[in-house]
mmCIF file with all atom_site columns, C-alpha atoms in Angstrom:
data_model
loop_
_atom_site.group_PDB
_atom_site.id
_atom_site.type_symbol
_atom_site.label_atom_id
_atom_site.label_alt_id
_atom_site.label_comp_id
_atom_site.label_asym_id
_atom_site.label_entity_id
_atom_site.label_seq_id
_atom_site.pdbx_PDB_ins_code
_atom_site.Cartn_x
_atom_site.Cartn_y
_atom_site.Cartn_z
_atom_site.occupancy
_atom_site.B_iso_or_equiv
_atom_site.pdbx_formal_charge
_atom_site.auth_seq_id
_atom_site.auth_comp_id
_atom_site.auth_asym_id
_atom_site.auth_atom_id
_atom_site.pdbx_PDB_model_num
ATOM 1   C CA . UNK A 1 1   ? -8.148  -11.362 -9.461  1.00 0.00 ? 361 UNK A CA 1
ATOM 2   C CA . UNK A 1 2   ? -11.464 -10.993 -11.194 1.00 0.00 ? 362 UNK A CA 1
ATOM 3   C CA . UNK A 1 3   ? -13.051 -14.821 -10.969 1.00 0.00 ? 363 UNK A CA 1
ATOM 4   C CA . UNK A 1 4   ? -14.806 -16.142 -7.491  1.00 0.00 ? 364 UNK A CA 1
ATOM 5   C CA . UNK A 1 5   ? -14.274 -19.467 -6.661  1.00 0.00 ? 365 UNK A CA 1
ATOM 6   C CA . UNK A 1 6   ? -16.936 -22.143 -5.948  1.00 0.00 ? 366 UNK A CA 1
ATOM 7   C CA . UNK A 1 7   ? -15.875 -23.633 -2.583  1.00 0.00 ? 367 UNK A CA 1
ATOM 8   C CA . UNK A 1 8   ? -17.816 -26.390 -3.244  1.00 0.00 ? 368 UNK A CA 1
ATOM 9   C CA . UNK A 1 9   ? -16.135 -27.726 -5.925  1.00 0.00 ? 369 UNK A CA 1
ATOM 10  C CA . UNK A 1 10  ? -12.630 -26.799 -4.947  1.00 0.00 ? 370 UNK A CA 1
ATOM 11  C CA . UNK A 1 11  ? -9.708  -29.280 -4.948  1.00 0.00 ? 371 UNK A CA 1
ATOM 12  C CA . UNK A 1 12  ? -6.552  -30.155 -3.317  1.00 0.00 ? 372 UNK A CA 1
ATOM 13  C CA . UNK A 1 13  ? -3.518  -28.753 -6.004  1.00 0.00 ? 373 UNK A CA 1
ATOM 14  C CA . UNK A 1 14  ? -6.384  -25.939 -7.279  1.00 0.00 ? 374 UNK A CA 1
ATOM 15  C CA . UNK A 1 15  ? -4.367  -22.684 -7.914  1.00 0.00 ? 375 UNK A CA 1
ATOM 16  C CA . UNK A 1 16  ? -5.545  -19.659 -7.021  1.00 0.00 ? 376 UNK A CA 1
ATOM 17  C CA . UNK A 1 17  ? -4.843  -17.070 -9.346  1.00 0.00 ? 377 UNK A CA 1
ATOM 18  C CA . UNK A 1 18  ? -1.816  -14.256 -7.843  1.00 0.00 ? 378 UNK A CA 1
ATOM 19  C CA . UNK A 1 19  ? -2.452  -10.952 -6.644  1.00 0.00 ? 379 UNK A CA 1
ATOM 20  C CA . UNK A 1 20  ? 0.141   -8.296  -6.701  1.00 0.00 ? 380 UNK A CA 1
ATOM 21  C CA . UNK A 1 21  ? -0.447  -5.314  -4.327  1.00 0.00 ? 381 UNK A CA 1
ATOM 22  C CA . UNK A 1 22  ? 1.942   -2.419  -4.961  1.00 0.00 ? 382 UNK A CA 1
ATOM 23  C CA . UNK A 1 23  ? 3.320   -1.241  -1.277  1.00 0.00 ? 383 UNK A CA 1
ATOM 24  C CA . UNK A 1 24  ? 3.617   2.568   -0.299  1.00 0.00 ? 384 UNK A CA 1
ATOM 25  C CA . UNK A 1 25  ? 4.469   4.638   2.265   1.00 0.00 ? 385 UNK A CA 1
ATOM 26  C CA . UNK A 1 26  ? 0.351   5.919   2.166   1.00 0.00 ? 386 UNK A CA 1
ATOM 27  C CA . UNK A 1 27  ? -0.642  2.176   2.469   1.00 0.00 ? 387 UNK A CA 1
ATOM 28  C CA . UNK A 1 28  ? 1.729   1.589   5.110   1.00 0.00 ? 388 UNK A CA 1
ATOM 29  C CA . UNK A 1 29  ? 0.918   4.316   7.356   1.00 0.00 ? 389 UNK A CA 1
ATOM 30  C CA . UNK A 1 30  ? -2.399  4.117   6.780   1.00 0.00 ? 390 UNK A CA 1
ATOM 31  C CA . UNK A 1 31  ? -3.299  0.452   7.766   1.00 0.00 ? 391 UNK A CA 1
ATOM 32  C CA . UNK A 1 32  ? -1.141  0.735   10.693  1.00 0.00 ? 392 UNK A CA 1
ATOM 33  C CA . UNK A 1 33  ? -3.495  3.599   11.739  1.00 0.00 ? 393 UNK A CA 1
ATOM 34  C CA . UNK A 1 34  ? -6.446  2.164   10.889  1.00 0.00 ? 394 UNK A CA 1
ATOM 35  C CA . UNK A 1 35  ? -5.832  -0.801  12.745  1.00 0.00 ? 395 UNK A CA 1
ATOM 36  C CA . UNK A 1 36  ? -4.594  1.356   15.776  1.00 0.00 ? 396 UNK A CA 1
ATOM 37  C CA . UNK A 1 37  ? -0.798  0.440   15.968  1.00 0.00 ? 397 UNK A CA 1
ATOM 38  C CA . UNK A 1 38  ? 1.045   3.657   16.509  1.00 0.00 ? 398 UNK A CA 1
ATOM 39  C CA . UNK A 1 39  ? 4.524   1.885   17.043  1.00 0.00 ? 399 UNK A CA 1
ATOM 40  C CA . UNK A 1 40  ? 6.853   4.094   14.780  1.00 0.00 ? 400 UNK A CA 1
ATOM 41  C CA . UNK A 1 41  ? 8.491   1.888   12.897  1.00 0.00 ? 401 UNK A CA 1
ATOM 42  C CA . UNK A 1 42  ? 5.141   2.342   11.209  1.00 0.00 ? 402 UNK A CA 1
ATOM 43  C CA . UNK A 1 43  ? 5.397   5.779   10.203  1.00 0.00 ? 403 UNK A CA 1
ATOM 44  C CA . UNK A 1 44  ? 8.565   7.494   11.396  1.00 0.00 ? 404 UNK A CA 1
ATOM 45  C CA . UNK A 1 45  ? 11.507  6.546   8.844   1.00 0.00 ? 405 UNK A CA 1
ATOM 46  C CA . UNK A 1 46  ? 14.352  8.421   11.143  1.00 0.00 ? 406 UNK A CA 1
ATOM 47  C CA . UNK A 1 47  ? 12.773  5.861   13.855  1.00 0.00 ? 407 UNK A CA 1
ATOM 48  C CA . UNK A 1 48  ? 12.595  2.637   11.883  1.00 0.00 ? 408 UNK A CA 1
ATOM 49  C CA . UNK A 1 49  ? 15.982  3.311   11.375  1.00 0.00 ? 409 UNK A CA 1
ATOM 50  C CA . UNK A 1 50  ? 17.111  3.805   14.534  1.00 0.00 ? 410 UNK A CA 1
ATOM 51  C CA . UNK A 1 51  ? 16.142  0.515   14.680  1.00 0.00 ? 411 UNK A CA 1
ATOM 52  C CA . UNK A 1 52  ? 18.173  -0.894  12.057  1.00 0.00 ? 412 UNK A CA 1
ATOM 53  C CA . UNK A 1 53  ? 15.668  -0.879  8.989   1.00 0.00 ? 413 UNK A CA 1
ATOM 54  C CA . UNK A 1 54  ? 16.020  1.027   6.090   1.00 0.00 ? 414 UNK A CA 1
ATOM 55  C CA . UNK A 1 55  ? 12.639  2.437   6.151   1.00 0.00 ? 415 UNK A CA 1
ATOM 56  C CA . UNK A 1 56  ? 9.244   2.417   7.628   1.00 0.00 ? 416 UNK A CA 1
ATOM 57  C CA . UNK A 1 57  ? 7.811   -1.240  7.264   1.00 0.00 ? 417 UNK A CA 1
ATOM 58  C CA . UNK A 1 58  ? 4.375   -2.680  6.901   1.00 0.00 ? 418 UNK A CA 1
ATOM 59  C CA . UNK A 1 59  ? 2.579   -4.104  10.170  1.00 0.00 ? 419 UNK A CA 1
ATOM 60  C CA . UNK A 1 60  ? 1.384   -7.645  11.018  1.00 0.00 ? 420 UNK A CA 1
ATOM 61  C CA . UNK A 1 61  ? -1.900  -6.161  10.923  1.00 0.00 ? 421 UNK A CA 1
ATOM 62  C CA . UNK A 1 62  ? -1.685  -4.672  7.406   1.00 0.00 ? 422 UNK A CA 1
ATOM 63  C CA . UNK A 1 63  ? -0.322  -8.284  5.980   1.00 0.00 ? 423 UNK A CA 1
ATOM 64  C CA . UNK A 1 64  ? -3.564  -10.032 8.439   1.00 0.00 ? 424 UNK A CA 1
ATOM 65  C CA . UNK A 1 65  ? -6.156  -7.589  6.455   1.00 0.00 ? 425 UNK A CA 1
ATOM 66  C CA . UNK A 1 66  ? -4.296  -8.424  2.865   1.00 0.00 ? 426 UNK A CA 1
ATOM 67  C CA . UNK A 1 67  ? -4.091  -11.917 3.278   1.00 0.00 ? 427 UNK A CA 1
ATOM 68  C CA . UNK A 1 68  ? -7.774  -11.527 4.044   1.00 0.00 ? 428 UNK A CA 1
ATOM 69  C CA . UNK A 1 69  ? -9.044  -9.593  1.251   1.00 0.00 ? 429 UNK A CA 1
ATOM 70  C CA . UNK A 1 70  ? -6.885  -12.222 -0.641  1.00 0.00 ? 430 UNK A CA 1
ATOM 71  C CA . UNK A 1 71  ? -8.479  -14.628 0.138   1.00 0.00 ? 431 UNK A CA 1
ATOM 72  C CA . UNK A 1 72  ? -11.935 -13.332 0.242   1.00 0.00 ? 432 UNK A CA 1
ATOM 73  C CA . UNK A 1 73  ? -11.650 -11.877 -3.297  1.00 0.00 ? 433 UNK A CA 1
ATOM 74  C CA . UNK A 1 74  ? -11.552 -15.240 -4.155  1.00 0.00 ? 434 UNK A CA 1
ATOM 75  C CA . UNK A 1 75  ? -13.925 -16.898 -2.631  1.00 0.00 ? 435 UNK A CA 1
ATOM 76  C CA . UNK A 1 76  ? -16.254 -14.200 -2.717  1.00 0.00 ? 436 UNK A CA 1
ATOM 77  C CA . UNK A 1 77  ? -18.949 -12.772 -0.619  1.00 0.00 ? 437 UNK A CA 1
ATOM 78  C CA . UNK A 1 78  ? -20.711 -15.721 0.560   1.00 0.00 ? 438 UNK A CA 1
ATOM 79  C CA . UNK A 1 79  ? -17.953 -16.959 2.088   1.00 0.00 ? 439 UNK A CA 1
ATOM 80  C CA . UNK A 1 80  ? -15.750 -16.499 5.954   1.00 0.00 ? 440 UNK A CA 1
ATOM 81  C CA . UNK A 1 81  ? -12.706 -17.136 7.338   1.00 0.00 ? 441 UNK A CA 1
ATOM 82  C CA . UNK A 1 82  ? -12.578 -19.357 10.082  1.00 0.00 ? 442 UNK A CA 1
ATOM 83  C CA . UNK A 1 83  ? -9.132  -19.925 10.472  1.00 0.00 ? 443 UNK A CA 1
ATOM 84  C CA . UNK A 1 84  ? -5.508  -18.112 10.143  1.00 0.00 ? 444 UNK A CA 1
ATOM 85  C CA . UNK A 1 85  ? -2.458  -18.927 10.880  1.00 0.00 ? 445 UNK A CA 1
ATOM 86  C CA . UNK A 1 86  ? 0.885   -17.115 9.849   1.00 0.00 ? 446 UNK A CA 1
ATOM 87  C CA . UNK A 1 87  ? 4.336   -16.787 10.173  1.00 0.00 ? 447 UNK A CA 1
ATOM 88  C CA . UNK A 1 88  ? 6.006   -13.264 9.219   1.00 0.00 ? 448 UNK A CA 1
ATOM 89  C CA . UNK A 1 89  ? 9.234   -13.727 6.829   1.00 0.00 ? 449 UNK A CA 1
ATOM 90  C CA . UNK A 1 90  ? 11.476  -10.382 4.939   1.00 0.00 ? 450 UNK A CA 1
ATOM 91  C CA . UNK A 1 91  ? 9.892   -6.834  5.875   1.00 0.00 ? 451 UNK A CA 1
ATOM 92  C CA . UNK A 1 92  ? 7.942   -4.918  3.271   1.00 0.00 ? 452 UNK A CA 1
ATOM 93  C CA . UNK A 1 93  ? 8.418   -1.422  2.995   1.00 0.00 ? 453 UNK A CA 1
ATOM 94  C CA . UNK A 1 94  ? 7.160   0.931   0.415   1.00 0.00 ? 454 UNK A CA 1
ATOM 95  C CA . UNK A 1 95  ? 8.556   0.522   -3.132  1.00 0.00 ? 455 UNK A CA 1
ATOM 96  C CA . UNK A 1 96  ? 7.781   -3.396  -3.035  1.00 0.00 ? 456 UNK A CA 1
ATOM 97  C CA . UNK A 1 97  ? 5.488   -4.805  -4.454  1.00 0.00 ? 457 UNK A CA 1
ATOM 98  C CA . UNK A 1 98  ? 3.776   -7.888  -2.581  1.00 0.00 ? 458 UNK A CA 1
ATOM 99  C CA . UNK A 1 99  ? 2.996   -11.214 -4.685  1.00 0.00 ? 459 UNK A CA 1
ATOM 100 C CA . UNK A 1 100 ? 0.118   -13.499 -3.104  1.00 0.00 ? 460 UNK A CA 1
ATOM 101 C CA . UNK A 1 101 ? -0.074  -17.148 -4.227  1.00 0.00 ? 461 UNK A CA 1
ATOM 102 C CA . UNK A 1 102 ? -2.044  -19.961 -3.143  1.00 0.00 ? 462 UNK A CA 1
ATOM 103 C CA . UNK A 1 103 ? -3.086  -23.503 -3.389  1.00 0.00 ? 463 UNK A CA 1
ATOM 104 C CA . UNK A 1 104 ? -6.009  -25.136 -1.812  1.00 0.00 ? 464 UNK A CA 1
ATOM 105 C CA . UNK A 1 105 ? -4.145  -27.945 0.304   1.00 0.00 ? 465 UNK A CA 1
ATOM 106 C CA . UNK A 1 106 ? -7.272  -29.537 1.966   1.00 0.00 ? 466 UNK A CA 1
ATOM 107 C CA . UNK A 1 107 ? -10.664 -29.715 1.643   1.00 0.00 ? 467 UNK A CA 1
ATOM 108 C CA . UNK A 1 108 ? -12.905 -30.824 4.411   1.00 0.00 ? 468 UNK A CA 1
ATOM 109 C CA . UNK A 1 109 ? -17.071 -30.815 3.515   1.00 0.00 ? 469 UNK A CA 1
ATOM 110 C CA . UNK A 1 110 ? -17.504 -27.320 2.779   1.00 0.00 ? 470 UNK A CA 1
ATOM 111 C CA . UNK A 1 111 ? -14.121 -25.853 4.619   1.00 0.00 ? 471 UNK A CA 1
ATOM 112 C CA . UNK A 1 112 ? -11.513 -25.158 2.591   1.00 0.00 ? 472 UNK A CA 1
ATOM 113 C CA . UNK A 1 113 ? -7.573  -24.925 3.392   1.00 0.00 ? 473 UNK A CA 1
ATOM 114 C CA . UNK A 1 114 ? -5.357  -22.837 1.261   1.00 0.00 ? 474 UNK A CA 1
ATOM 115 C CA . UNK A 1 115 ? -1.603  -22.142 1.917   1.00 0.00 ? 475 UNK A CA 1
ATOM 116 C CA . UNK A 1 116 ? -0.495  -18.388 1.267   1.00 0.00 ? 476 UNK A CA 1
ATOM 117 C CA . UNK A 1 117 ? 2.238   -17.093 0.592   1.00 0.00 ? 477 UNK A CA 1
ATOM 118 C CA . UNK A 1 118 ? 2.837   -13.456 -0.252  1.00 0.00 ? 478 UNK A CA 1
ATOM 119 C CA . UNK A 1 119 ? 6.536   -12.620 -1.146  1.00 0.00 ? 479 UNK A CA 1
ATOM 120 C CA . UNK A 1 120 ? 8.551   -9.392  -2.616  1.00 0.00 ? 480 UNK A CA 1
ATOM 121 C CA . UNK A 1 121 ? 11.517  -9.035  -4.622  1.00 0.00 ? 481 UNK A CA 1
ATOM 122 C CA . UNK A 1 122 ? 13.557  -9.905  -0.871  1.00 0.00 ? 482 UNK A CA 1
ATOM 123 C CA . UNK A 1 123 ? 12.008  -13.264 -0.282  1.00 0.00 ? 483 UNK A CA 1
ATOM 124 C CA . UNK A 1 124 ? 8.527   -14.401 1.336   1.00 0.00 ? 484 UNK A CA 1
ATOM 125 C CA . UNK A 1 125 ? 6.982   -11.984 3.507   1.00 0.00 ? 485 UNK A CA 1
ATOM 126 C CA . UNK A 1 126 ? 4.740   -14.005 4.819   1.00 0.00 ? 486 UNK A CA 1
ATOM 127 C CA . UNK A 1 127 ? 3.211   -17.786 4.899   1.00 0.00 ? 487 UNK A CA 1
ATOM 128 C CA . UNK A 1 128 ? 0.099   -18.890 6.026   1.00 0.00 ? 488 UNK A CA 1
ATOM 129 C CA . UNK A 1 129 ? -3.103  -21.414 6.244   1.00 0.00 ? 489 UNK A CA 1
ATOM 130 C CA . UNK A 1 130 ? -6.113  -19.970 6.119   1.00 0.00 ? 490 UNK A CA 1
ATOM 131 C CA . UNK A 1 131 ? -9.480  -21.782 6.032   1.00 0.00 ? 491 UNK A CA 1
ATOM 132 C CA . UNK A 1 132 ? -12.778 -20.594 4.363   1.00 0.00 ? 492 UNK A CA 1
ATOM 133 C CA . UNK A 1 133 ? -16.132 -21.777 4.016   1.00 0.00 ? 493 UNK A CA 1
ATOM 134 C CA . UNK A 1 134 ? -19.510 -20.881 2.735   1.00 0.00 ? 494 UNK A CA 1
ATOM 135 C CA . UNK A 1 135 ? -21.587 -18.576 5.013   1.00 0.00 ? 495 UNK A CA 1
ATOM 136 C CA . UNK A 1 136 ? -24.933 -20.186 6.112   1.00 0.00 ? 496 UNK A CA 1
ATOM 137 C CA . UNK A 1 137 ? -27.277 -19.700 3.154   1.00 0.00 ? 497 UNK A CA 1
ATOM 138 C CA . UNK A 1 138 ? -25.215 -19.815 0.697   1.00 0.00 ? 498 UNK A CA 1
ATOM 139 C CA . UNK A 1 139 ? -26.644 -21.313 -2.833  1.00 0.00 ? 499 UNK A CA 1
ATOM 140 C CA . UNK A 1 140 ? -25.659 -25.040 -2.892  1.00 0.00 ? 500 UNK A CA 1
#
């Protein structure tokens, strides 16, 4: 994703333009560190499945921090979430690769609503609505 919106001239139906993130077991592990959850289903494979999963598998954290760089990537630095809401579909584990798409589905003076979905070759991983809007200063 190279291009930064303008959130003031988004509109309802606007596209904006896929990311794929490659998944692997470094990623994995590593964002559930960072963000502090040491549940093993994480990082122990002989644990995840004990628990009836193939493999290790990414955290609700991890897919939180994606869908935000998502969606900050394209509406670029001047801009903040102020809303997220998701719901948590198939597992990703490493060897997928994750697909983000989005439309902006409402637009509200300068907030703007855009449903997410990121998905892998297993079905959606996870849906959401997040709203963004210009950070105080921001050109006009």
């Amino acid at each position: 994703m190279s291009t930064v919106a303008d959130l003031r001239s988004a509109v309802v139906g606007e596209a904006v333009p896929s990311l794929d993130i490659p998944l692997d077991r470094t990623l994995i592990v590593a964002t559930a560190v960072a963000s502090q959850d040491f549940e093993d289903v994480h990082h122990d494979p002989g644990k995840a499945q004990q628990r009836g999963t193939p493999d290790i598998f990414m955290s609700i954290n991890t897919t939180n921090g994606l869908i935000d760089r998502y969606i900050t990537d394209w509406s670029g630095p001047a801009s903040r979430i102020t809303r997220t809401a998701l719901r948590l579909g198939v597992p990703n584990f490493p060897g997928d690769t994750m697909t983000f798409t989005g439309e902006v589905t409402a637009v509200e003076g300068d907030a703007v609503t855009v449903k997410v979905v990121g998905a892998n070759a297993r079905g959606v991983h996870v849906s959401a609505q997040v709203t963004v809007e210009p950070t105080e200063g921001a050109a006009r």
